[in-house]
Amino acid sequence: MVSPTPIAICLLILLHAGFVLVWSIGGFLYYIRDVYGPTLKFPYQVGKDNTLNYCGPTTDNLEDLIVHSSLSKEEASDLAKTHGMAIIPRVLSMNTTSSLRNYILKTNLEVESTYVLHEENRFHIMPTHTEPAIQAALKEIASHPVFKPLIDDILGPQSSLVAFSVITNLFGAQDQEWHYDTATSHANYPDEFVPEYTLAIPLQDTTKEMGATGICPGTHVCSWPDLDWNMMEALYEEDSQGKEDDFPDFDTWSAYNLPCELTASVKAGDGLLYNADSYHRGAGHKDATAPERVVMFLTFAASRQDPGDTRSLPLGTVHSLHWRSWGHTIDDFLTVDTDPWRIWHIFGWFSPCKENGVRPWTVQDYFLMIFKHRNEAMHMISADFDQVYFSTLVDDYVWNAGIATAVYLAIAPFMWLAMILQMWKSTQSSKRI
């Protein structure tokens, strides 16, 4: 029979270890919040109005955006950089497009939808890479003879996956306002932020009436499209009559009525690649006879190319990416079905070696973004997970750790005393023997 003394010793050791662990975690959280975090604060004015000019669209012809097979890699890259977007035909095969669409429509009913602008009659899900239909799509994207060289030229080698979601518009979905996906970015602070491009692939032929993505080419370098404001104000006075609840002022109305007439009305499996700083919007689904509009969105950010690269992801971006998919690059798509993406890869630990020291964006990079600006949030957890939320968590943790420590200090002396008495009794018993 085991004597009480070793049991008491083991219990005390465990209590001591727990005490050290609790306060080690508390010290680490304090360091992140009060020492390291403040050093990450963005030092300049947030926004684009102070650094970028108004400018107009570069084209009103969708044909100008198509990357034909006759274009060289340099010509394709120039097209995308000039307009801030490009259309790449047949990124996904018909079989993969059809299988993926069927999977998404089924999954929409099984998983919880996440935040999206004007979410009524819209599904927004973040799929994982473990589904065969998703894996097939990722492999085709990473091996596409036009898209892959194009994204490598624009963002550099091994660009990181930083968002992956699918939006389904049902009939009745309303127009979104025109917007860009960043607040402060590479467009106005290229030394502070990496560029991001999004690949949007409709999974069915899409018309304007179905809500094809509205696009405003060339606005990736603008703070706002250059407009005829007198004409816009006249249109507002005419159009807003009787719609005061929807459009209480000119600014609200103009956000829905920019004179950008282009829509990405493309075939199933075609890809629209656009700079995250470009003005665009998801239009409303107004065709009762048309099917659901399902579009897959993948956002790629330039990976850091060396240890001295201190740039961060843009501010104001909702990186809709399942937590299991962080820490990977487009090159990892090729082996998604044979080389499993392990949980430690999301932190950048023990990842497969990247060529030339490339560092993909990881979940801790995403977390640290909340210290860049007070409005940044870690949307993967919650839209409320910002600096204030994290600071409250740290305070609560330290408070509870303090209570636990007080309890420990209150009972530990008695446990030590009990153990000493037990050892003394054991010694006395040995002497009698």
GROMACS .gro file of C-alpha atoms in nm:
model
  433
    1MET     CA    1   0.000   0.000   0.000
    2VAL     CA    2   0.129   0.345  -0.097
    3SER     CA    3   0.183   0.564   0.208
    4PRO     CA    4   0.014   0.905   0.229
    5THR     CA    5   0.349   1.086   0.223
    6PRO     CA    6   0.438   1.021  -0.147
    7ILE     CA    7   0.080   1.107  -0.243
    8ALA     CA    8   0.104   1.439  -0.057
    9ILE     CA    9   0.442   1.514  -0.216
   10CYS     CA   10   0.304   1.444  -0.565
   11LEU     CA   11   0.003   1.663  -0.494
   12LEU     CA   12   0.221   1.950  -0.377
   13ILE     CA   13   0.445   1.917  -0.682
   14LEU     CA   14   0.140   1.933  -0.908
   15LEU     CA   15   0.011   2.239  -0.726
   16HIS     CA   16   0.349   2.410  -0.758
   17ALA     CA   17   0.370   2.322  -1.128
   18GLY     CA   18   0.017   2.454  -1.183
   19PHE     CA   19   0.105   2.773  -0.997
   20VAL     CA   20   0.412   2.828  -1.218
   21LEU     CA   21   0.217   2.746  -1.537
   22VAL     CA   22  -0.072   2.980  -1.454
   23TRP     CA   23   0.158   3.274  -1.388
   24SER     CA   24   0.383   3.196  -1.683
   25ILE     CA   25   0.078   3.222  -1.908
   26GLY     CA   26  -0.029   3.539  -1.729
   27GLY     CA   27   0.317   3.689  -1.776
   28PHE     CA   28   0.315   3.599  -2.146
   29LEU     CA   29  -0.028   3.755  -2.198
   30TYR     CA   30   0.081   4.067  -2.015
   31TYR     CA   31   0.394   4.089  -2.232
   32ILE     CA   32   0.189   4.059  -2.551
   33ARG     CA   33  -0.068   4.317  -2.441
   34ASP     CA   34   0.148   4.578  -2.266
   35VAL     CA   35   0.500   4.538  -2.403
   36TYR     CA   36   0.512   4.383  -2.751
   37GLY     CA   37   0.164   4.471  -2.876
   38PRO     CA   38   0.206   4.851  -2.851
   39THR     CA   39   0.520   4.834  -3.069
   40LEU     CA   40   0.302   4.708  -3.357
   41LYS     CA   41   0.074   5.013  -3.363
   42PHE     CA   42   0.041   5.164  -3.711
   43PRO     CA   43   0.216   5.503  -3.681
   44TYR     CA   44   0.040   5.689  -3.963
   45GLN     CA   45  -0.309   5.815  -4.036
   46VAL     CA   46  -0.551   5.538  -4.125
   47GLY     CA   47  -0.748   5.575  -4.447
   48LYS     CA   48  -0.682   5.655  -4.811
   49ASP     CA   49  -0.818   6.006  -4.858
   50ASN     CA   50  -0.501   6.160  -4.719
   51THR     CA   51  -0.264   5.982  -4.957
   52LEU     CA   52  -0.453   5.882  -5.274
   53ASN     CA   53  -0.628   6.090  -5.538
   54TYR     CA   54  -0.965   6.053  -5.707
   55CYS     CA   55  -0.937   5.873  -6.039
   56GLY     CA   56  -1.169   5.728  -6.299
   57PRO     CA   57  -1.212   5.373  -6.432
   58THR     CA   58  -0.949   5.259  -6.679
   59THR     CA   59  -1.200   5.087  -6.907
   60ASP     CA   60  -1.571   5.027  -6.957
   61ASN     CA   61  -1.519   4.723  -7.180
   62LEU     CA   62  -1.507   4.378  -7.019
   63GLU     CA   63  -1.307   4.247  -7.314
   64ASP     CA   64  -1.012   4.464  -7.204
   65LEU     CA   65  -0.984   4.257  -6.885
   66ILE     CA   66  -0.969   3.911  -7.041
   67VAL     CA   67  -0.633   3.738  -7.033
   68HIS     CA   68  -0.636   3.560  -7.367
   69SER     CA   69  -0.406   3.266  -7.424
   70SER     CA   70  -0.221   3.470  -7.687
   71LEU     CA   71  -0.090   3.713  -7.424
   72SER     CA   72   0.258   3.669  -7.286
   73LYS     CA   73   0.316   3.647  -6.911
   74GLU     CA   74   0.441   4.005  -6.910
   75GLU     CA   75   0.139   4.131  -7.105
   76ALA     CA   76  -0.100   3.948  -6.873
   77SER     CA   77   0.073   4.096  -6.570
   78ASP     CA   78   0.065   4.448  -6.716
   79LEU     CA   79  -0.308   4.408  -6.786
   80ALA     CA   80  -0.382   4.303  -6.428
   81LYS     CA   81  -0.166   4.574  -6.273
   82THR     CA   82  -0.309   4.848  -6.496
   83HIS     CA   83  -0.673   4.769  -6.428
   84GLY     CA   84  -0.628   4.615  -6.083
   85MET     CA   85  -0.813   4.311  -6.214
   86ALA     CA   86  -0.821   4.049  -6.488
   87ILE     CA   87  -1.048   3.773  -6.612
   88ILE     CA   88  -0.889   3.431  -6.664
   89PRO     CA   89  -1.105   3.190  -6.865
   90ARG     CA   90  -1.162   2.833  -6.748
   91VAL     CA   91  -0.970   2.829  -6.420
   92LEU     CA   92  -1.175   2.528  -6.309
   93SER     CA   93  -1.285   2.239  -6.527
   94MET     CA   94  -1.655   2.176  -6.582
   95ASN     CA   95  -1.650   1.856  -6.375
   96THR     CA   96  -1.481   2.025  -6.080
   97THR     CA   97  -1.709   2.329  -6.106
   98SER     CA   98  -2.022   2.113  -6.104
   99SER     CA   99  -1.904   1.891  -5.816
  100LEU     CA  100  -1.802   2.193  -5.612
  101ARG     CA  101  -2.132   2.370  -5.670
  102ASN     CA  102  -2.329   2.064  -5.557
  103TYR     CA  103  -2.112   2.033  -5.246
  104ILE     CA  104  -2.156   2.402  -5.155
  105LEU     CA  105  -2.535   2.399  -5.197
  106LYS     CA  106  -2.552   2.097  -4.967
  107THR     CA  107  -2.309   2.244  -4.713
  108ASN     CA  108  -2.495   2.577  -4.698
  109LEU     CA  109  -2.773   2.395  -4.514
  110GLU     CA  110  -2.542   2.214  -4.274
  111VAL     CA  111  -2.300   2.477  -4.141
  112GLU     CA  112  -2.348   2.817  -3.982
  113SER     CA  113  -2.320   3.110  -4.217
  114THR     CA  114  -2.069   3.383  -4.127
  115TYR     CA  115  -2.082   3.761  -4.168
  116VAL     CA  116  -2.134   3.911  -4.514
  117LEU     CA  117  -2.268   4.248  -4.626
  118HIS     CA  118  -2.648   4.241  -4.660
  119GLU     CA  119  -2.672   3.883  -4.543
  120GLU     CA  120  -3.044   3.833  -4.607
  121ASN     CA  121  -3.088   3.574  -4.885
  122ARG     CA  122  -2.713   3.514  -4.880
  123PHE     CA  123  -2.509   3.223  -4.746
  124HIS     CA  124  -2.143   3.280  -4.657
  125ILE     CA  125  -1.939   2.979  -4.551
  126MET     CA  126  -1.569   2.909  -4.496
  127PRO     CA  127  -1.504   2.556  -4.627
  128THR     CA  128  -1.206   2.348  -4.520
  129HIS     CA  129  -0.951   2.189  -4.748
  130THR     CA  130  -1.038   1.833  -4.647
  131GLU     CA  131  -1.335   1.786  -4.883
  132PRO     CA  132  -1.241   1.611  -5.214
  133ALA     CA  133  -1.435   1.867  -5.421
  134ILE     CA  134  -1.241   2.150  -5.255
  135GLN     CA  135  -0.909   1.969  -5.300
  136ALA     CA  136  -0.974   1.918  -5.671
  137ALA     CA  137  -1.046   2.290  -5.713
  138LEU     CA  138  -0.736   2.398  -5.521
  139LYS     CA  139  -0.512   2.171  -5.728
  140GLU     CA  140  -0.654   2.304  -6.055
  141ILE     CA  141  -0.603   2.664  -5.940
  142ALA     CA  142  -0.241   2.605  -5.839
  143SER     CA  143  -0.159   2.427  -6.165
  144HIS     CA  144  -0.346   2.656  -6.405
  145PRO     CA  145  -0.108   2.755  -6.688
  146VAL     CA  146  -0.229   3.118  -6.698
  147PHE     CA  147  -0.339   3.200  -6.345
  148LYS     CA  148  -0.041   3.055  -6.155
  149PRO     CA  149   0.231   3.247  -6.346
  150LEU     CA  150   0.014   3.559  -6.326
  151ILE     CA  151  -0.032   3.552  -5.948
  152ASP     CA  152   0.337   3.468  -5.901
  153ASP     CA  153   0.436   3.771  -6.106
  154ILE     CA  154   0.197   4.005  -5.924
  155LEU     CA  155   0.254   3.891  -5.564
  156GLY     CA  156   0.586   3.710  -5.581
  157PRO     CA  157   0.651   3.339  -5.533
  158GLN     CA  158   0.444   3.125  -5.298
  159SER     CA  159   0.176   3.379  -5.214
  160SER     CA  160  -0.016   3.300  -4.895
  161LEU     CA  161  -0.379   3.199  -4.870
  162VAL     CA  162  -0.540   3.453  -4.633
  163ALA     CA  163  -0.911   3.414  -4.713
  164PHE     CA  164  -1.124   3.136  -4.858
  165SER     CA  165  -1.501   3.147  -4.858
  166VAL     CA  166  -1.805   3.082  -5.074
  167ILE     CA  167  -2.100   3.320  -5.107
  168THR     CA  168  -2.437   3.200  -5.237
  169ASN     CA  169  -2.691   3.460  -5.351
  170LEU     CA  170  -3.053   3.349  -5.353
  171PHE     CA  171  -3.322   3.529  -5.547
  172GLY     CA  172  -3.408   3.841  -5.349
  173ALA     CA  173  -3.053   3.915  -5.229
  174GLN     CA  174  -3.005   4.292  -5.229
  175ASP     CA  175  -2.731   4.504  -5.382
  176GLN     CA  176  -2.427   4.558  -5.167
  177GLU     CA  177  -2.275   4.905  -5.157
  178TRP     CA  178  -1.963   4.967  -5.361
  179HIS     CA  179  -1.658   4.905  -5.146
  180TYR     CA  180  -1.299   4.795  -5.138
  181ASP     CA  181  -1.178   4.524  -4.902
  182THR     CA  182  -0.916   4.727  -4.717
  183ALA     CA  183  -0.903   5.044  -4.510
  184THR     CA  184  -0.530   5.116  -4.527
  185SER     CA  185  -0.308   4.908  -4.748
  186HIS     CA  186  -0.023   4.857  -4.991
  187ALA     CA  187  -0.189   5.112  -5.221
  188ASN     CA  188  -0.089   5.406  -5.000
  189TYR     CA  189   0.175   5.252  -4.771
  190PRO     CA  190   0.369   4.997  -4.980
  191ASP     CA  191   0.649   4.977  -4.723
  192GLU     CA  192   0.408   4.889  -4.444
  193PHE     CA  193   0.169   4.639  -4.605
  194VAL     CA  194   0.175   4.354  -4.853
  195PRO     CA  195  -0.062   4.359  -5.152
  196GLU     CA  196  -0.362   4.126  -5.171
  197TYR     CA  197  -0.555   3.993  -5.470
  198THR     CA  198  -0.881   3.797  -5.465
  199LEU     CA  199  -0.977   3.527  -5.714
  200ALA     CA  200  -1.356   3.502  -5.758
  201ILE     CA  201  -1.483   3.195  -5.946
  202PRO     CA  202  -1.856   3.165  -6.020
  203LEU     CA  203  -1.978   2.806  -6.016
  204GLN     CA  204  -2.244   2.865  -6.282
  205ASP     CA  205  -2.283   3.095  -6.580
  206THR     CA  206  -2.364   3.433  -6.426
  207THR     CA  207  -2.561   3.725  -6.563
  208LYS     CA  208  -2.601   4.080  -6.438
  209GLU     CA  209  -2.958   4.003  -6.325
  210MET     CA  210  -2.828   3.714  -6.110
  211GLY     CA  211  -2.599   3.952  -5.924
  212ALA     CA  212  -2.271   3.919  -6.109
  213THR     CA  213  -1.994   4.105  -5.927
  214GLY     CA  214  -1.987   4.472  -6.014
  215ILE     CA  215  -1.636   4.599  -6.089
  216CYS     CA  216  -1.469   4.936  -6.134
  217PRO     CA  217  -1.135   4.875  -6.309
  218GLY     CA  218  -0.841   5.098  -6.222
  219THR     CA  219  -0.978   5.214  -5.886
  220HIS     CA  220  -0.718   5.013  -5.691
  221VAL     CA  221  -0.500   5.325  -5.686
  222CYS     CA  222  -0.781   5.567  -5.598
  223SER     CA  223  -0.928   5.695  -5.276
  224TRP     CA  224  -1.262   5.731  -5.459
  225PRO     CA  225  -1.370   5.712  -5.823
  226ASP     CA  226  -1.351   6.046  -6.004
  227LEU     CA  227  -1.713   6.138  -6.073
  228ASP     CA  228  -1.922   6.416  -6.224
  229TRP     CA  229  -2.057   6.529  -5.888
  230ASN     CA  230  -2.309   6.773  -6.033
  231MET     CA  231  -2.459   6.493  -6.240
  232MET     CA  232  -2.454   6.257  -5.940
  233GLU     CA  233  -2.633   6.508  -5.717
  234ALA     CA  234  -2.899   6.564  -5.983
  235LEU     CA  235  -2.951   6.190  -6.012
  236TYR     CA  236  -2.975   6.165  -5.634
  237GLU     CA  237  -3.246   6.428  -5.615
  238GLU     CA  238  -3.444   6.241  -5.879
  239ASP     CA  239  -3.385   5.884  -5.759
  240SER     CA  240  -3.417   5.933  -5.383
  241GLN     CA  241  -3.771   6.070  -5.390
  242GLY     CA  242  -3.983   5.845  -5.169
  243LYS     CA  243  -3.678   5.641  -5.064
  244GLU     CA  244  -3.568   5.852  -4.768
  245ASP     CA  245  -3.553   5.547  -4.540
  246ASP     CA  246  -3.316   5.368  -4.778
  247PHE     CA  247  -3.113   5.672  -4.879
  248PRO     CA  248  -3.125   5.937  -4.605
  249ASP     CA  249  -2.841   6.138  -4.759
  250PHE     CA  250  -2.629   6.171  -5.072
  251ASP     CA  251  -2.334   5.977  -4.932
  252THR     CA  252  -2.551   5.673  -4.860
  253TRP     CA  253  -2.712   5.688  -5.204
  254SER     CA  254  -2.383   5.731  -5.391
  255ALA     CA  255  -2.236   5.423  -5.219
  256TYR     CA  256  -2.497   5.216  -5.406
  257ASN     CA  257  -2.501   5.412  -5.731
  258LEU     CA  258  -2.149   5.464  -5.857
  259PRO     CA  259  -2.154   5.496  -6.237
  260CYS     CA  260  -1.942   5.182  -6.281
  261GLU     CA  261  -2.139   4.982  -6.534
  262LEU     CA  262  -1.920   4.674  -6.569
  263THR     CA  263  -2.020   4.340  -6.419
  264ALA     CA  264  -1.819   4.019  -6.423
  265SER     CA  265  -2.083   3.830  -6.620
  266VAL     CA  266  -1.868   3.530  -6.701
  267LYS     CA  267  -1.896   3.156  -6.755
  268ALA     CA  268  -1.891   2.889  -6.486
  269GLY     CA  269  -1.533   2.819  -6.380
  270ASP     CA  270  -1.389   3.145  -6.514
  271GLY     CA  271  -1.188   3.351  -6.268
  272LEU     CA  272  -1.207   3.721  -6.185
  273LEU     CA  273  -0.881   3.829  -6.020
  274TYR     CA  274  -0.903   4.170  -5.853
  275ASN     CA  275  -0.687   4.382  -5.627
  276ALA     CA  276  -0.834   4.409  -5.276
  277ASP     CA  277  -0.815   4.789  -5.314
  278SER     CA  278  -1.044   4.788  -5.620
  279TYR     CA  279  -1.401   4.912  -5.593
  280HIS     CA  280  -1.646   4.627  -5.641
  281ARG     CA  281  -1.972   4.492  -5.506
  282GLY     CA  282  -2.196   4.190  -5.500
  283ALA     CA  283  -2.509   4.288  -5.687
  284GLY     CA  284  -2.861   4.178  -5.603
  285HIS     CA  285  -3.020   3.862  -5.744
  286LYS     CA  286  -3.322   3.990  -5.937
  287ASP     CA  287  -3.393   3.700  -6.175
  288ALA     CA  288  -3.659   3.470  -6.028
  289THR     CA  289  -3.603   3.216  -6.307
  290ALA     CA  290  -3.227   3.191  -6.258
  291PRO     CA  291  -3.048   2.950  -6.022
  292GLU     CA  292  -2.861   3.050  -5.709
  293ARG     CA  293  -2.544   3.247  -5.775
  294VAL     CA  294  -2.258   3.060  -5.606
  295VAL     CA  295  -1.910   3.217  -5.610
  296MET     CA  296  -1.589   3.091  -5.454
  297PHE     CA  297  -1.350   3.358  -5.325
  298LEU     CA  298  -0.980   3.299  -5.251
  299THR     CA  299  -0.762   3.588  -5.137
  300PHE     CA  300  -0.385   3.569  -5.172
  301ALA     CA  301  -0.135   3.799  -5.001
  302ALA     CA  302   0.230   3.841  -5.086
  303SER     CA  303   0.435   3.622  -4.853
  304ARG     CA  304   0.729   3.769  -4.667
  305GLN     CA  305   1.036   3.690  -4.870
  306ASP     CA  306   1.310   3.720  -4.607
  307PRO     CA  307   1.356   3.763  -4.230
  308GLY     CA  308   1.395   4.138  -4.272
  309ASP     CA  309   1.052   4.179  -4.433
  310THR     CA  310   0.846   4.353  -4.163
  311ARG     CA  311   0.537   4.435  -4.369
  312SER     CA  312   0.197   4.323  -4.242
  313LEU     CA  313  -0.141   4.236  -4.385
  314PRO     CA  314  -0.363   4.535  -4.478
  315LEU     CA  315  -0.585   4.706  -4.223
  316GLY     CA  316  -0.962   4.682  -4.237
  317THR     CA  317  -0.975   4.345  -4.411
  318VAL     CA  318  -1.201   4.061  -4.299
  319HIS     CA  319  -0.985   3.755  -4.361
  320SER     CA  320  -1.256   3.490  -4.392
  321LEU     CA  321  -1.036   3.183  -4.360
  322HIS     CA  322  -1.098   2.865  -4.165
  323TRP     CA  323  -0.843   2.839  -3.885
  324ARG     CA  324  -0.706   2.511  -4.024
  325SER     CA  325  -0.603   2.678  -4.351
  326TRP     CA  326  -0.366   2.946  -4.216
  327GLY     CA  327   0.008   2.907  -4.274
  328HIS     CA  328  -0.015   2.777  -4.632
  329THR     CA  329   0.077   2.905  -4.975
  330ILE     CA  330  -0.068   2.849  -5.319
  331ASP     CA  331   0.211   2.597  -5.386
  332ASP     CA  332   0.076   2.382  -5.102
  333PHE     CA  333  -0.247   2.338  -5.300
  334LEU     CA  334  -0.071   2.093  -5.529
  335THR     CA  335  -0.023   1.839  -5.250
  336VAL     CA  336  -0.335   1.914  -5.045
  337ASP     CA  337  -0.459   1.555  -5.087
  338THR     CA  338  -0.126   1.380  -5.029
  339ASP     CA  339   0.063   1.602  -4.781
  340PRO     CA  340  -0.182   1.676  -4.497
  341TRP     CA  341  -0.205   2.028  -4.357
  342ARG     CA  342  -0.128   1.970  -3.989
  343ILE     CA  343  -0.256   2.184  -3.704
  344TRP     CA  344   0.092   2.311  -3.618
  345HIS     CA  345   0.133   2.449  -3.971
  346ILE     CA  346  -0.119   2.724  -3.891
  347PHE     CA  347   0.137   2.867  -3.646
  348GLY     CA  348   0.425   2.824  -3.890
  349TRP     CA  349   0.576   2.545  -3.679
  350PHE     CA  350   0.748   2.251  -3.847
  351SER     CA  351   0.601   2.351  -4.182
  352PRO     CA  352   0.741   2.201  -4.499
  353CYS     CA  353   1.046   2.407  -4.590
  354LYS     CA  354   0.961   2.700  -4.817
  355GLU     CA  355   1.203   2.794  -5.091
  356ASN     CA  356   1.427   3.098  -5.040
  357GLY     CA  357   1.309   3.161  -4.685
  358VAL     CA  358   0.951   3.251  -4.779
  359ARG     CA  359   0.729   3.292  -4.471
  360PRO     CA  360   0.354   3.240  -4.522
  361TRP     CA  361   0.102   3.430  -4.311
  362THR     CA  362   0.000   3.239  -4.000
  363VAL     CA  363  -0.275   3.257  -3.741
  364GLN     CA  364  -0.051   3.438  -3.491
  365ASP     CA  365   0.020   3.703  -3.757
  366TYR     CA  366  -0.355   3.745  -3.791
  367PHE     CA  367  -0.395   3.772  -3.412
  368LEU     CA  368  -0.123   4.036  -3.381
  369MET     CA  369  -0.307   4.253  -3.635
  370ILE     CA  370  -0.543   4.363  -3.356
  371PHE     CA  371  -0.258   4.570  -3.213
  372LYS     CA  372  -0.209   4.758  -3.542
  373HIS     CA  373  -0.518   4.970  -3.491
  374ARG     CA  374  -0.803   4.985  -3.242
  375ASN     CA  375  -1.059   4.896  -3.512
  376GLU     CA  376  -0.888   4.572  -3.614
  377ALA     CA  377  -1.054   4.247  -3.508
  378MET     CA  378  -0.973   3.879  -3.537
  379HIS     CA  379  -1.286   3.787  -3.730
  380MET     CA  380  -1.193   3.418  -3.732
  381ILE     CA  381  -1.295   3.417  -3.364
  382SER     CA  382  -1.542   3.705  -3.355
  383ALA     CA  383  -1.595   4.049  -3.502
  384ASP     CA  384  -1.568   4.172  -3.140
  385PHE     CA  385  -1.225   4.017  -3.078
  386ASP     CA  386  -1.021   4.339  -3.082
  387GLN     CA  387  -0.770   4.511  -2.853
  388VAL     CA  388  -1.033   4.595  -2.593
  389TYR     CA  389  -1.174   4.243  -2.592
  390PHE     CA  390  -0.828   4.089  -2.559
  391SER     CA  391  -0.733   4.333  -2.282
  392THR     CA  392  -1.048   4.235  -2.093
  393LEU     CA  393  -0.961   3.869  -2.134
  394VAL     CA  394  -0.614   3.932  -1.990
  395ASP     CA  395  -0.759   4.125  -1.694
  396ASP     CA  396  -1.009   3.848  -1.625
  397TYR     CA  397  -0.738   3.585  -1.649
  398VAL     CA  398  -0.508   3.768  -1.409
  399TRP     CA  399  -0.797   3.828  -1.166
  400ASN     CA  400  -0.892   3.461  -1.164
  401ALA     CA  401  -0.526   3.359  -1.140
  402GLY     CA  402  -0.495   3.586  -0.837
  403ILE     CA  403  -0.793   3.418  -0.671
  404ALA     CA  404  -0.649   3.076  -0.748
  405THR     CA  405  -0.315   3.186  -0.604
  406ALA     CA  406  -0.479   3.313  -0.285
  407VAL     CA  407  -0.652   2.978  -0.243
  408TYR     CA  408  -0.325   2.800  -0.308
  409LEU     CA  409  -0.138   3.012  -0.054
  410ALA     CA  410  -0.415   2.952   0.198
  411ILE     CA  411  -0.410   2.572   0.176
  412ALA     CA  412  -0.045   2.507   0.088
  413PRO     CA  413   0.092   2.566   0.445
  414PHE     CA  414  -0.158   2.319   0.588
  415MET     CA  415  -0.065   2.063   0.324
  416TRP     CA  416   0.303   2.112   0.401
  417LEU     CA  417   0.229   2.080   0.773
  418ALA     CA  418   0.024   1.766   0.716
  419MET     CA  419   0.304   1.615   0.510
  420ILE     CA  420   0.566   1.701   0.773
  421LEU     CA  421   0.352   1.548   1.047
  422GLN     CA  422   0.304   1.236   0.840
  423MET     CA  423   0.676   1.207   0.780
  424TRP     CA  424   0.741   1.256   1.154
  425LYS     CA  425   0.487   0.985   1.239
  426SER     CA  426   0.650   0.751   0.990
  427THR     CA  427   0.988   0.820   1.146
  428GLN     CA  428   0.855   0.748   1.496
  429SER     CA  429   0.696   0.425   1.377
  430SER     CA  430   1.029   0.317   1.225
  431LYS     CA  431   1.209   0.387   1.553
  432ARG     CA  432   0.965   0.166   1.746
  433ILE     CA  433   1.027  -0.118   1.506
   0.00000   0.00000   0.00000
